[in-house]
PDB file of C-alpha atoms in Angstrom:
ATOM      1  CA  UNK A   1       0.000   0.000   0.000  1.00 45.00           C
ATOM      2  CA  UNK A   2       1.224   3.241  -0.728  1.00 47.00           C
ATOM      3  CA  UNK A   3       1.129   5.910   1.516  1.00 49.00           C
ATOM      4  CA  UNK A   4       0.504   9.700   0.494  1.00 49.00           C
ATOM      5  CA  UNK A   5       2.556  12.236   2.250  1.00 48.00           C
ATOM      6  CA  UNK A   6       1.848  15.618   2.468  1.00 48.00           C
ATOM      7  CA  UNK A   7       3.714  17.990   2.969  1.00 47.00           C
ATOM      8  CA  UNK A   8       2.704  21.369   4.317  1.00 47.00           C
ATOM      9  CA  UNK A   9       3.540  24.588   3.207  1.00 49.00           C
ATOM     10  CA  UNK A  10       6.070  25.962   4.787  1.00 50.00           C
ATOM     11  CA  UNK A  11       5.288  29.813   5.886  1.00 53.00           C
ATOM     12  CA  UNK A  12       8.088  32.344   7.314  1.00 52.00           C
ATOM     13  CA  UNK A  13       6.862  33.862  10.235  1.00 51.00           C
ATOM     14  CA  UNK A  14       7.273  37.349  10.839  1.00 50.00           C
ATOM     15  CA  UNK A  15       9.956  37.695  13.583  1.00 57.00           C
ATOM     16  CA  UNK A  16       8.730  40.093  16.123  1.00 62.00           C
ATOM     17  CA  UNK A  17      11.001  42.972  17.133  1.00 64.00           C
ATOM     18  CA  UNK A  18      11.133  43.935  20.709  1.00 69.00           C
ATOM     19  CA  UNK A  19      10.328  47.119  22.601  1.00 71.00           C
ATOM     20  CA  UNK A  20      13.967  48.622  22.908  1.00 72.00           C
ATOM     21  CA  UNK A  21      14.377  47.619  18.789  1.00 72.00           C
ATOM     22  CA  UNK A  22      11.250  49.901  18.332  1.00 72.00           C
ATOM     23  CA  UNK A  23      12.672  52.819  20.568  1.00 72.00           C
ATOM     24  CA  UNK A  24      15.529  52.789  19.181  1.00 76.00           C
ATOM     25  CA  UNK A  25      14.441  53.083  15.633  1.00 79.00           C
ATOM     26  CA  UNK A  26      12.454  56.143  16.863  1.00 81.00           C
ATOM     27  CA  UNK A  27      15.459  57.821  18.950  1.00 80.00           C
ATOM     28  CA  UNK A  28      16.558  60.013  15.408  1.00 83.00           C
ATOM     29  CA  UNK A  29      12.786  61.037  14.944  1.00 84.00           C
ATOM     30  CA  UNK A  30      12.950  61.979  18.213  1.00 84.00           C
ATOM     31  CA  UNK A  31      16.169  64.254  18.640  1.00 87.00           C
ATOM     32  CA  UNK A  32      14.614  65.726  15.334  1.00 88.00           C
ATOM     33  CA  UNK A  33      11.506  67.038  16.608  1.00 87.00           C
ATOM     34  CA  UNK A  34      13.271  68.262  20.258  1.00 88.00           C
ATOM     35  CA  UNK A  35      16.056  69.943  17.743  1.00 88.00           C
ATOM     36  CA  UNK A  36      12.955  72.012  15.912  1.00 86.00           C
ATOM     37  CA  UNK A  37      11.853  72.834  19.320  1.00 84.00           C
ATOM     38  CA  UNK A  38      14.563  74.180  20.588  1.00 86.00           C
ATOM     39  CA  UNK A  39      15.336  76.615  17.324  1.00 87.00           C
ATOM     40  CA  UNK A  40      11.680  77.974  17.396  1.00 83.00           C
ATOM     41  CA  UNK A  41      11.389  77.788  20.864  1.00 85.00           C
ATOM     42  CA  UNK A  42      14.351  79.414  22.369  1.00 87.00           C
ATOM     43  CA  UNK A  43      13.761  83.305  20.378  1.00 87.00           C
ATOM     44  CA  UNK A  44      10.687  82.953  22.106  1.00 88.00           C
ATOM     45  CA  UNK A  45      11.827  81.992  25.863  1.00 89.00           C
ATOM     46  CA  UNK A  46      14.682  84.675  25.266  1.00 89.00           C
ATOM     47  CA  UNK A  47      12.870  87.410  24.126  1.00 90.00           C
ATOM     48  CA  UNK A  48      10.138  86.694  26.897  1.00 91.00           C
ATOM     49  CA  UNK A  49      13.089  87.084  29.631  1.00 90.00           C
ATOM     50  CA  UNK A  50      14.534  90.356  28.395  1.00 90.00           C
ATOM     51  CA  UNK A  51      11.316  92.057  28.407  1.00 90.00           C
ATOM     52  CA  UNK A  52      11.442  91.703  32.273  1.00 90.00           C
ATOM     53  CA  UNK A  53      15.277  92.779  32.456  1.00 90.00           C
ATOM     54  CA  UNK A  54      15.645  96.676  33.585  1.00 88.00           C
ATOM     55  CA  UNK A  55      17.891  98.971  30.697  1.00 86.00           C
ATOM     56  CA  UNK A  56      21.186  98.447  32.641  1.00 86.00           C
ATOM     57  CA  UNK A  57      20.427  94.508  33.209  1.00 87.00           C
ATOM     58  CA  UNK A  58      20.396  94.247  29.657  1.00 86.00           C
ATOM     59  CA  UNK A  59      23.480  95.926  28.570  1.00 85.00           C
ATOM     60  CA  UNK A  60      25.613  94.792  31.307  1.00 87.00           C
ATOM     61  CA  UNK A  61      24.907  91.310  31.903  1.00 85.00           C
ATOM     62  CA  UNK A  62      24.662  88.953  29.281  1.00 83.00           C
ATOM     63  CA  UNK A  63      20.981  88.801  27.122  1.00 78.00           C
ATOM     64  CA  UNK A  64      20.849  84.872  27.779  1.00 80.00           C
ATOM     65  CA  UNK A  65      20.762  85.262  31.677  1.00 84.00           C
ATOM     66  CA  UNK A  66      17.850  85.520  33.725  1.00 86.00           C
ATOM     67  CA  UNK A  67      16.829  89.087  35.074  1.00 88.00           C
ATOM     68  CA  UNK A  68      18.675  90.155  38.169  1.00 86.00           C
ATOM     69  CA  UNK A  69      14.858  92.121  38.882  1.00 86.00           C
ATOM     70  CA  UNK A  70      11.989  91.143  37.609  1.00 89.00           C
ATOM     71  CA  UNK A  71      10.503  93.853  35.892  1.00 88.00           C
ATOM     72  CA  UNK A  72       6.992  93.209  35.394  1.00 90.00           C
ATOM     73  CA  UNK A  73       6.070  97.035  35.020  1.00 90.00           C
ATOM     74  CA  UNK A  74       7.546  97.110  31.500  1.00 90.00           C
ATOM     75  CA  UNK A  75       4.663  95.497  30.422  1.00 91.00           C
ATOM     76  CA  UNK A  76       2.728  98.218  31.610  1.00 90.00           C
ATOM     77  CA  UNK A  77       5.437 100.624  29.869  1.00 89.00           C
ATOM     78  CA  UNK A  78       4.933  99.108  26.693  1.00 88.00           C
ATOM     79  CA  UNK A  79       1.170  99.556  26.549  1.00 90.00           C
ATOM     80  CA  UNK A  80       1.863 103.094  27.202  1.00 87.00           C
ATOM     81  CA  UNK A  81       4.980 104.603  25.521  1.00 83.00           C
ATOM     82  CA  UNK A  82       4.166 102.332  22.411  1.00 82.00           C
ATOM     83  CA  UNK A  83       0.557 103.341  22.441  1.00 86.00           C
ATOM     84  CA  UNK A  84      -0.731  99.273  21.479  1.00 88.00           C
ATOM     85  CA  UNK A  85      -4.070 100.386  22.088  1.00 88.00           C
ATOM     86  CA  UNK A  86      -4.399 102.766  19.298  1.00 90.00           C
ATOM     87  CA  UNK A  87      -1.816 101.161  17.221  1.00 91.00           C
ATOM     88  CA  UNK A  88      -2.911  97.242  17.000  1.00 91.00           C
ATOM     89  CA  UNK A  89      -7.011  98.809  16.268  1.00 92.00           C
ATOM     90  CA  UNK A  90      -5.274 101.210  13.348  1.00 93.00           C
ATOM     91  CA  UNK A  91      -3.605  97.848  12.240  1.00 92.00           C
ATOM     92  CA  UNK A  92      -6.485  95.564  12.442  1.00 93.00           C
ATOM     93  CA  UNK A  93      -8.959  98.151  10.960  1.00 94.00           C
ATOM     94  CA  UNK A  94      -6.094  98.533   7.691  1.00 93.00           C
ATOM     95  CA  UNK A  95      -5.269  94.907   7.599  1.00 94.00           C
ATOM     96  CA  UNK A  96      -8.444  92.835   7.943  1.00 94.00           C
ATOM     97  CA  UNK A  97     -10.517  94.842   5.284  1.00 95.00           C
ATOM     98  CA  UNK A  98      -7.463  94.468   2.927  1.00 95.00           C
ATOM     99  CA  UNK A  99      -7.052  91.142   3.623  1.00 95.00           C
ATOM    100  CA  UNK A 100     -11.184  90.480   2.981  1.00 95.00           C
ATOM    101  CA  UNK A 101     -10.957  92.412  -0.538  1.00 95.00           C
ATOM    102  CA  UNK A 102      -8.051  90.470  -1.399  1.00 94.00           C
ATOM    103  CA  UNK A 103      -9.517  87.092  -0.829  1.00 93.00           C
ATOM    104  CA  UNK A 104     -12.670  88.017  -2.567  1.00 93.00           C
ATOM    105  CA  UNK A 105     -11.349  89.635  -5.680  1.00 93.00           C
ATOM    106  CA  UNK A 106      -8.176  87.061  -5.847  1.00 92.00           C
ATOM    107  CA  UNK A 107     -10.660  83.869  -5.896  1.00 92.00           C
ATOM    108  CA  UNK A 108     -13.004  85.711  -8.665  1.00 91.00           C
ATOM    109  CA  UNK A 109     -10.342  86.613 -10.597  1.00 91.00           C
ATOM    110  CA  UNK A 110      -8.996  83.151 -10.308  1.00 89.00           C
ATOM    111  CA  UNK A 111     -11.936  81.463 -11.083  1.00 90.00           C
ATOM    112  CA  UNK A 112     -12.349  83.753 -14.067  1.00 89.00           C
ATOM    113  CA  UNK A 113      -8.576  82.967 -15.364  1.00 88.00           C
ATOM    114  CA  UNK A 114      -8.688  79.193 -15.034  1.00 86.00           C
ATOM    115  CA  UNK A 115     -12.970  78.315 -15.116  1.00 84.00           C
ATOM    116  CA  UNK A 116     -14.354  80.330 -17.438  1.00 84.00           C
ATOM    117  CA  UNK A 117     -12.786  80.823 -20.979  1.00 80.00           C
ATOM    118  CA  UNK A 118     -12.395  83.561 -23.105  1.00 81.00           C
ATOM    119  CA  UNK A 119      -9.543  85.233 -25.654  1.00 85.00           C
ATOM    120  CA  UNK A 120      -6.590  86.712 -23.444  1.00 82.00           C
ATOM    121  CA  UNK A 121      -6.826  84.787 -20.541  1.00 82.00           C
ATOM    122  CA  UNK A 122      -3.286  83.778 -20.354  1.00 83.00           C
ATOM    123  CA  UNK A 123      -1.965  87.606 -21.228  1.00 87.00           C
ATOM    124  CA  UNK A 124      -3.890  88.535 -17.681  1.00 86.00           C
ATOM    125  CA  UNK A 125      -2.687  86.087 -16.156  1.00 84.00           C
ATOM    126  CA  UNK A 126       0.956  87.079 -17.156  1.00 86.00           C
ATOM    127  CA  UNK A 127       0.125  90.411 -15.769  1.00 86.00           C
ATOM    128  CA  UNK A 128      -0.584  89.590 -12.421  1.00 85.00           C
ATOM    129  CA  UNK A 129       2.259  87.376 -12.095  1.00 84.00           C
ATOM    130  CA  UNK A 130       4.185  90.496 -13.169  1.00 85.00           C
ATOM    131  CA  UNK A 131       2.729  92.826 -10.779  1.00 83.00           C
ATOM    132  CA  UNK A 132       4.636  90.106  -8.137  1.00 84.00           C
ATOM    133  CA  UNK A 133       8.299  91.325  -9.371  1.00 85.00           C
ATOM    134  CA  UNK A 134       7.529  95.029  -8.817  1.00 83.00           C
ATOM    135  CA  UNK A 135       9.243  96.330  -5.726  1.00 83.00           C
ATOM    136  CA  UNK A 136       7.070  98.552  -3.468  1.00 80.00           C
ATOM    137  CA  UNK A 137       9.906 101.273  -3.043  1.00 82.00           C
ATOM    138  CA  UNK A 138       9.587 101.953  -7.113  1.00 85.00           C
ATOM    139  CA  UNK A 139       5.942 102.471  -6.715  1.00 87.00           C
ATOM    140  CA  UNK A 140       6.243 104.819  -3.233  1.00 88.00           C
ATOM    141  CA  UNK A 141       6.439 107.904  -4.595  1.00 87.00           C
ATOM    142  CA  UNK A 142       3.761 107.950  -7.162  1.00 89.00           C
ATOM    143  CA  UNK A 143       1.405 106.606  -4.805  1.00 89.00           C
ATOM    144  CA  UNK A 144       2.457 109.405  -2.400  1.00 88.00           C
ATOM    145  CA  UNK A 145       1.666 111.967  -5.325  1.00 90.00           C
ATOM    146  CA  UNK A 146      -1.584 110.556  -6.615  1.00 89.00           C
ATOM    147  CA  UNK A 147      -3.090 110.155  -2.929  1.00 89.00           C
ATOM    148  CA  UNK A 148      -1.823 113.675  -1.819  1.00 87.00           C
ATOM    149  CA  UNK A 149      -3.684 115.185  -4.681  1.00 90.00           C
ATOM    150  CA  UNK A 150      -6.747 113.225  -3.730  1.00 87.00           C
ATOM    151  CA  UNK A 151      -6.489 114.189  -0.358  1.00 87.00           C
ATOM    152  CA  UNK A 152      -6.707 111.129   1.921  1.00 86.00           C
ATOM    153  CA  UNK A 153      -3.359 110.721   2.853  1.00 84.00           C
ATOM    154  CA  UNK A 154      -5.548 111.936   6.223  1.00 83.00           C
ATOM    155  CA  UNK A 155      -6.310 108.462   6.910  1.00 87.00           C
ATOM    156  CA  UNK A 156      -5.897 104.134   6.561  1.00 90.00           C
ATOM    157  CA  UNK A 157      -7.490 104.298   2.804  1.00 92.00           C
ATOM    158  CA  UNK A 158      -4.563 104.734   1.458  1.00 91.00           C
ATOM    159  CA  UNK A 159      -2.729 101.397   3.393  1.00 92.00           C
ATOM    160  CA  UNK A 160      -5.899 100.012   2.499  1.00 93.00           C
ATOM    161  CA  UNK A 161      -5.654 100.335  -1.582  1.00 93.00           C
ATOM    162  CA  UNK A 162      -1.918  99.708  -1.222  1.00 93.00           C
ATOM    163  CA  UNK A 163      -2.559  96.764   0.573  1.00 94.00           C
ATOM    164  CA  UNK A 164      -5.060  95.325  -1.657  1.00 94.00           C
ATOM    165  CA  UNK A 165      -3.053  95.670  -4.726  1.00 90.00           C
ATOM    166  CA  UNK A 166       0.132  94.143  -3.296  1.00 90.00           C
ATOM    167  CA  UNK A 167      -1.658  91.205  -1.988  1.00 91.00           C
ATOM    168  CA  UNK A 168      -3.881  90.428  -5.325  1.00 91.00           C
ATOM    169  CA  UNK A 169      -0.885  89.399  -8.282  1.00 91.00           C
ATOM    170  CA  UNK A 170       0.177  86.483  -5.335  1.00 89.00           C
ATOM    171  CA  UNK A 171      -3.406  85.594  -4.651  1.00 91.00           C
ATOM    172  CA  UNK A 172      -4.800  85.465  -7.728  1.00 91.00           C
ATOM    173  CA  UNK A 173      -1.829  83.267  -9.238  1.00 89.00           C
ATOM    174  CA  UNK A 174      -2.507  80.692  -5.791  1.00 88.00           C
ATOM    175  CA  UNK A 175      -6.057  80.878  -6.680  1.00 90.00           C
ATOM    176  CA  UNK A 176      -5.801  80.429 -10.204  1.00 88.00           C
ATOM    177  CA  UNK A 177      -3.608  77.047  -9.383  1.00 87.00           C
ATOM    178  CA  UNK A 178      -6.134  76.013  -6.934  1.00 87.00           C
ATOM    179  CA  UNK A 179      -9.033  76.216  -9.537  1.00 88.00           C
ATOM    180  CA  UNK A 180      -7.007  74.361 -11.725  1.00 85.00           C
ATOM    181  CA  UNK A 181      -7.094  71.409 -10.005  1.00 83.00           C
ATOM    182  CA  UNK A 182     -10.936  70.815  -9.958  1.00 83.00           C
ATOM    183  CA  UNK A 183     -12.239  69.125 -12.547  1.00 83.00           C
ATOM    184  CA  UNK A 184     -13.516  70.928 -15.534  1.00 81.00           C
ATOM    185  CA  UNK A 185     -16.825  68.218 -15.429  1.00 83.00           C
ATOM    186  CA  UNK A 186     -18.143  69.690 -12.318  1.00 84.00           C
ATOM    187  CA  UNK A 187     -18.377  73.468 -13.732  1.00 83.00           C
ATOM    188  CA  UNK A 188     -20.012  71.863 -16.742  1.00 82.00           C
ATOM    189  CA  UNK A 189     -22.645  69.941 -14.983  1.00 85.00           C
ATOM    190  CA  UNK A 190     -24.142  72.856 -13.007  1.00 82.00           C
ATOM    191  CA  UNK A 191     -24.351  74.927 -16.419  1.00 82.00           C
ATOM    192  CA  UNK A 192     -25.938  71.785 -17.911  1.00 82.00           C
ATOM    193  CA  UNK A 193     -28.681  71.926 -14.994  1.00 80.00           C
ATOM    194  CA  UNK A 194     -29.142  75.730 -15.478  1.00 82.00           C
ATOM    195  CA  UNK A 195     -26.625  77.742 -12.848  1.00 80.00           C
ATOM    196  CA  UNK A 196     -24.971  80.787 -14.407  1.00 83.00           C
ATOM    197  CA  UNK A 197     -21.548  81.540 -13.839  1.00 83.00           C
ATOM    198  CA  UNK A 198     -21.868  83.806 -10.701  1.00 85.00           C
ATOM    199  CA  UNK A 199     -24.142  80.510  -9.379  1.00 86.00           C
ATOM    200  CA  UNK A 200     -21.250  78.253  -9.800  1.00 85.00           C
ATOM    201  CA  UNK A 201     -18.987  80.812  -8.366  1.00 86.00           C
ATOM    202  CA  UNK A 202     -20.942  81.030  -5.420  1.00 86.00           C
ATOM    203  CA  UNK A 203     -22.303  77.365  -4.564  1.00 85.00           C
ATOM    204  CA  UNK A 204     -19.407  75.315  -6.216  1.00 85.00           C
ATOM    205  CA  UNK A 205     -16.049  77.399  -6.463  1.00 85.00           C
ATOM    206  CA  UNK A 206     -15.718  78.931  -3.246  1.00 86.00           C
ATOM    207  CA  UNK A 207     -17.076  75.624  -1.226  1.00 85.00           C
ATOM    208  CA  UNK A 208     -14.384  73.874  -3.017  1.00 86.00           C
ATOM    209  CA  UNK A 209     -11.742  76.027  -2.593  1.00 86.00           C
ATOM    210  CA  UNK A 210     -12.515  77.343   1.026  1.00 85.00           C
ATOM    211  CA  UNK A 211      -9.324  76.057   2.910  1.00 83.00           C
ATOM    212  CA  UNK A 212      -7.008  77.583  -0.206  1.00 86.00           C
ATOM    213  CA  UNK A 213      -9.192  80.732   0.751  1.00 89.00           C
ATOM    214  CA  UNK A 214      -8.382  79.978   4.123  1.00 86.00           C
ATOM    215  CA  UNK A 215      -4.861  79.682   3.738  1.00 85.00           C
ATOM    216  CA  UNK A 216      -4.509  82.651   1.288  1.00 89.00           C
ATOM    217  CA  UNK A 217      -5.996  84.595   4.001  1.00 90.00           C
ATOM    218  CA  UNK A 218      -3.515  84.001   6.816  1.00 88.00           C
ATOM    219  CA  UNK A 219      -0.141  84.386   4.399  1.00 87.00           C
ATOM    220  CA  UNK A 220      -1.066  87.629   3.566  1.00 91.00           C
ATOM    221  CA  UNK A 221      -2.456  88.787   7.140  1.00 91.00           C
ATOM    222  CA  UNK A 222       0.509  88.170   8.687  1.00 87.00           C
ATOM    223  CA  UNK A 223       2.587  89.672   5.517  1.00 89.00           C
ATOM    224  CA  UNK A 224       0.347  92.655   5.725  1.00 92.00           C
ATOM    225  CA  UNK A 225       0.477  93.045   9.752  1.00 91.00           C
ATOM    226  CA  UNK A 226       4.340  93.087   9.405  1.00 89.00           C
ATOM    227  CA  UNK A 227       4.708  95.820   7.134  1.00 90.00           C
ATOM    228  CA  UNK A 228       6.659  99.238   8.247  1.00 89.00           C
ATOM    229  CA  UNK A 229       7.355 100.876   4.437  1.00 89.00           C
ATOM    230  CA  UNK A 230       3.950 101.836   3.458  1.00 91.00           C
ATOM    231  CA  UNK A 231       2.781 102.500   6.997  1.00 90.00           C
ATOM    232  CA  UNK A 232       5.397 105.265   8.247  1.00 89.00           C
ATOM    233  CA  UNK A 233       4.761 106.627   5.245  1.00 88.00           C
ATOM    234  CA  UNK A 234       1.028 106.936   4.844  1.00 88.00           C
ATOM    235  CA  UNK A 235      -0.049 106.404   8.618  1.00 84.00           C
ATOM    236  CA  UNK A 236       2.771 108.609   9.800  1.00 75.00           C
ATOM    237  CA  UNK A 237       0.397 110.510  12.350  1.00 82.00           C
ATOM    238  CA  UNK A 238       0.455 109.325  15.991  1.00 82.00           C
ATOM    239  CA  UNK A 239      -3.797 109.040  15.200  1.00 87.00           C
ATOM    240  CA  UNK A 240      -3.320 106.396  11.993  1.00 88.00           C
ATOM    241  CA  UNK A 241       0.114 104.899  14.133  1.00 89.00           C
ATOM    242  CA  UNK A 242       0.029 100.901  13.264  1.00 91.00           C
ATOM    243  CA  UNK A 243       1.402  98.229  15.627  1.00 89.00           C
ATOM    244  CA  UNK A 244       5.167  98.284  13.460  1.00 88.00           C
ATOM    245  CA  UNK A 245       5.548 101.973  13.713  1.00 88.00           C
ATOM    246  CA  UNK A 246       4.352 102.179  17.556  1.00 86.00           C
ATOM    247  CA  UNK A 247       7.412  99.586  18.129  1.00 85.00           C
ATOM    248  CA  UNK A 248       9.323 102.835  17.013  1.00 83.00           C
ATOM    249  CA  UNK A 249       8.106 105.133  19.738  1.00 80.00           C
ATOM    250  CA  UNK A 250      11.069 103.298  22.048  1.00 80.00           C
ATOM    251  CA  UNK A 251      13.935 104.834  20.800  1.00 75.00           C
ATOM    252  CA  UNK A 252      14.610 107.631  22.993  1.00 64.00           C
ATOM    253  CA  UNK A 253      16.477 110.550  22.480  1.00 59.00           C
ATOM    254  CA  UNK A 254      19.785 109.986  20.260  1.00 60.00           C
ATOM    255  CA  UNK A 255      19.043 106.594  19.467  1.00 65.00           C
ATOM    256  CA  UNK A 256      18.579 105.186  22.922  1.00 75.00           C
ATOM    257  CA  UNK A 257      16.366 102.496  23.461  1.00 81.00           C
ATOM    258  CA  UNK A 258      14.368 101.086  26.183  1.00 82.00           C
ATOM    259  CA  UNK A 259      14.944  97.500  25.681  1.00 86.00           C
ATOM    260  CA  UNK A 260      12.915  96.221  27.996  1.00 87.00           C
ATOM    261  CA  UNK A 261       9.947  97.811  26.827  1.00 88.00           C
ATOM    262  CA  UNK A 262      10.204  96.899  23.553  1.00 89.00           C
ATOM    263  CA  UNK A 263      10.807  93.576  23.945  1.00 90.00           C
ATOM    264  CA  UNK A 264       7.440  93.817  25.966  1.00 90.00           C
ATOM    265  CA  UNK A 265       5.934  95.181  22.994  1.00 90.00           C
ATOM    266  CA  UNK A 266       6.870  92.618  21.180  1.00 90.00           C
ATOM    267  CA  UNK A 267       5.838  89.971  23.397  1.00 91.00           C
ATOM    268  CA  UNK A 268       2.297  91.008  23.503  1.00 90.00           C
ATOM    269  CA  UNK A 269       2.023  91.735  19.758  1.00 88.00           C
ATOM    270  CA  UNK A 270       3.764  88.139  18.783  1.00 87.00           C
ATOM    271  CA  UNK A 271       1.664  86.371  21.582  1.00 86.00           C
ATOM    272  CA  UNK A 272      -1.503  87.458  19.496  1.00 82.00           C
ATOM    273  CA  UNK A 273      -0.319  85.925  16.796  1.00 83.00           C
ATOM    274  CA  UNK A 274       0.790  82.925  17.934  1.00 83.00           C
ATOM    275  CA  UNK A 275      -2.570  82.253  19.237  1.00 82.00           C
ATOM    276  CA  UNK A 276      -4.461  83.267  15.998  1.00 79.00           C
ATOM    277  CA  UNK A 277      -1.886  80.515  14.460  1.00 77.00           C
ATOM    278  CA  UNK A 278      -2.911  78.488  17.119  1.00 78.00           C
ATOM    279  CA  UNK A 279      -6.694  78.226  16.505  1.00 76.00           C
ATOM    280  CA  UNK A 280      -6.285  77.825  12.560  1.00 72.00           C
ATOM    281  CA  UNK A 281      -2.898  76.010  12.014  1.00 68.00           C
ATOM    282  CA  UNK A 282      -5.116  73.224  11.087  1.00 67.00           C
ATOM    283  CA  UNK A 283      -7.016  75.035   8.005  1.00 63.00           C
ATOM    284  CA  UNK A 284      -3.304  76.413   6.877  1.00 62.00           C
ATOM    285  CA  UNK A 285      -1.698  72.770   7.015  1.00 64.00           C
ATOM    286  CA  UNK A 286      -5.114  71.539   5.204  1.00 63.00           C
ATOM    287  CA  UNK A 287      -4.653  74.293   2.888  1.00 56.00           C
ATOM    288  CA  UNK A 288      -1.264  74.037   2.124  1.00 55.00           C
ATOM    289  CA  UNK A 289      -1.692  70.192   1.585  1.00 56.00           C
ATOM    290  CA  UNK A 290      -4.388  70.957  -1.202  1.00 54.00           C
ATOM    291  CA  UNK A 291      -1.898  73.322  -2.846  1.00 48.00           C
ATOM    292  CA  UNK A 292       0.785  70.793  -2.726  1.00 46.00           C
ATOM    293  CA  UNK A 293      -1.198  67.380  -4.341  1.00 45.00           C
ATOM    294  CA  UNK A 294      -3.662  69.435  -7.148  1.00 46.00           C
ATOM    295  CA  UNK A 295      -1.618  72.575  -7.832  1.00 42.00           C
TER     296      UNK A 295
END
């Protein structure tokens, strides 16, 4: 009688690696991330301790020490000499207007450029990207003469319209790239079922694009709050001060500075923004991840 053998299939088995194999495969990963938080965290750690060293502390001893005093009042100084009230409303009332015009006009005129089609497109197109290259010191003066004869160099409209046409050429090219990467189908199907082009602006584009919006939004609030050119020159009245040139009012008489202060100043001014980056780093990341895969 013969006998049938059978013989199994033989299957490698996964060898299982043991807790100190897995920490130390994440020990690089590791130093990496405490490396990054070190360089972004220590500007922050040492400009928080100088803004509670006195004027002398600060020149004599050296600026990675702790304060010999701890001078809470500068914060109190700050407010005061650099007059933050009045300076970070002048800001917010120029900035967050500009910043609302930009995104609205930057997303139609994207949506025009890269949705709808007509002759020239790509010559427009060419034109905002050109507007990008032009510095804003070649365009100073003649803004300074054509607002002095209209007479409202008297208040923010002028950092307003600056602001909105510096911020548009970027936003509508980032705009233009995000439209690109829907599909032409879905624009098609809502004219098919009867929406006009301002209806499929409206109910498809910007839902679609909201977290590019979103993102366009924050890169050019923060490049907008930052700016000291266009706002010592047009806002150079204590009344229309913004939150850059009321860092300025610290510098004393022949170029003496209150360090302490202004390093207070710029505590509270940077600790807004940190938290505003705080609350939406999530739509910027989510933004900036749509960009980066359909652009």
């Amino acid at each position: 009688m013969t006998q049938t053998v059978a013989i199994s299939s033989v299957r490698p088995v996964a060898r299982r690696r043991s807790p100190l194999a897995k920490a130390a495969r994440r020990v690089p990963t590791i130093l990496v991330i405490i490396a990054l938080v070190l360089v972004m965290g220590y500007p922050l750690v040492w400009m928080f301790l100088n803004s509670l060293k006195t004027n002398s502390d600060f020149l004599n001893n050296p600026s990675y020490s702790l304060p010999e005093v701890w001078a809470w009042e500068n914060y109190a100084d700050a407010w005061e000499t650099g007059n933050l009230a009045v300076t970070i409303s002048n800001s917010l009332l120029a900035v967050v207007p500009s910043v609302l015009i930009i995104a609205l006009l930057g997303t139609a005129a994207g949506f025009a450029l890269e949705v709808m089609i007509w002759k020239g497109r790509n010559t427009v197109l060419l034109v905002f990207l050109a507007g990008i290259m032009i510095p804003g010191q070649m365009i100073l003066l003649p803004l300074f003469t054509a607002f002095f004869n209209l007479r409202i160099t008297g208040s923010l409209l002028p950092l307003i319209l600056i602001y909105v046409g510096l911020g548009l050429p970027l936003t509508v090219f980032m705009m233009a790239t995000y439209f690109r990467a829907i599909p032409r189908e879905v624009f098609e199907a809502s004219t098919l079922d009867g929406a006009s082009m301002l209806r499929s602006f409206f109910s498809i584009g910007l839902p679609m694009v909201r977290n590019a919006i979103f993102t366009v939004a924050i890169v050019q609030f923060f490049l907008l709050w930052n700016d000291l050119l266009f706002a010592l020159v047009f806002a150079g009245q204590r009344r229309l001060n913004t939150i850059q040139i009321g860092l300025l009012n610290f510098s004393g008489e022949f170029g003496a500075i209150n360090y302490g202060p202004l390093f207070a100043a710029i505590c509270i001014t940077t600790a807004g923004i940190l938290v505003l980056y705080l609350f939406l780093n999530q739509r910027i990341m989510n933004g900036l991840a749509a960009g980066a895969v359909k652009g």
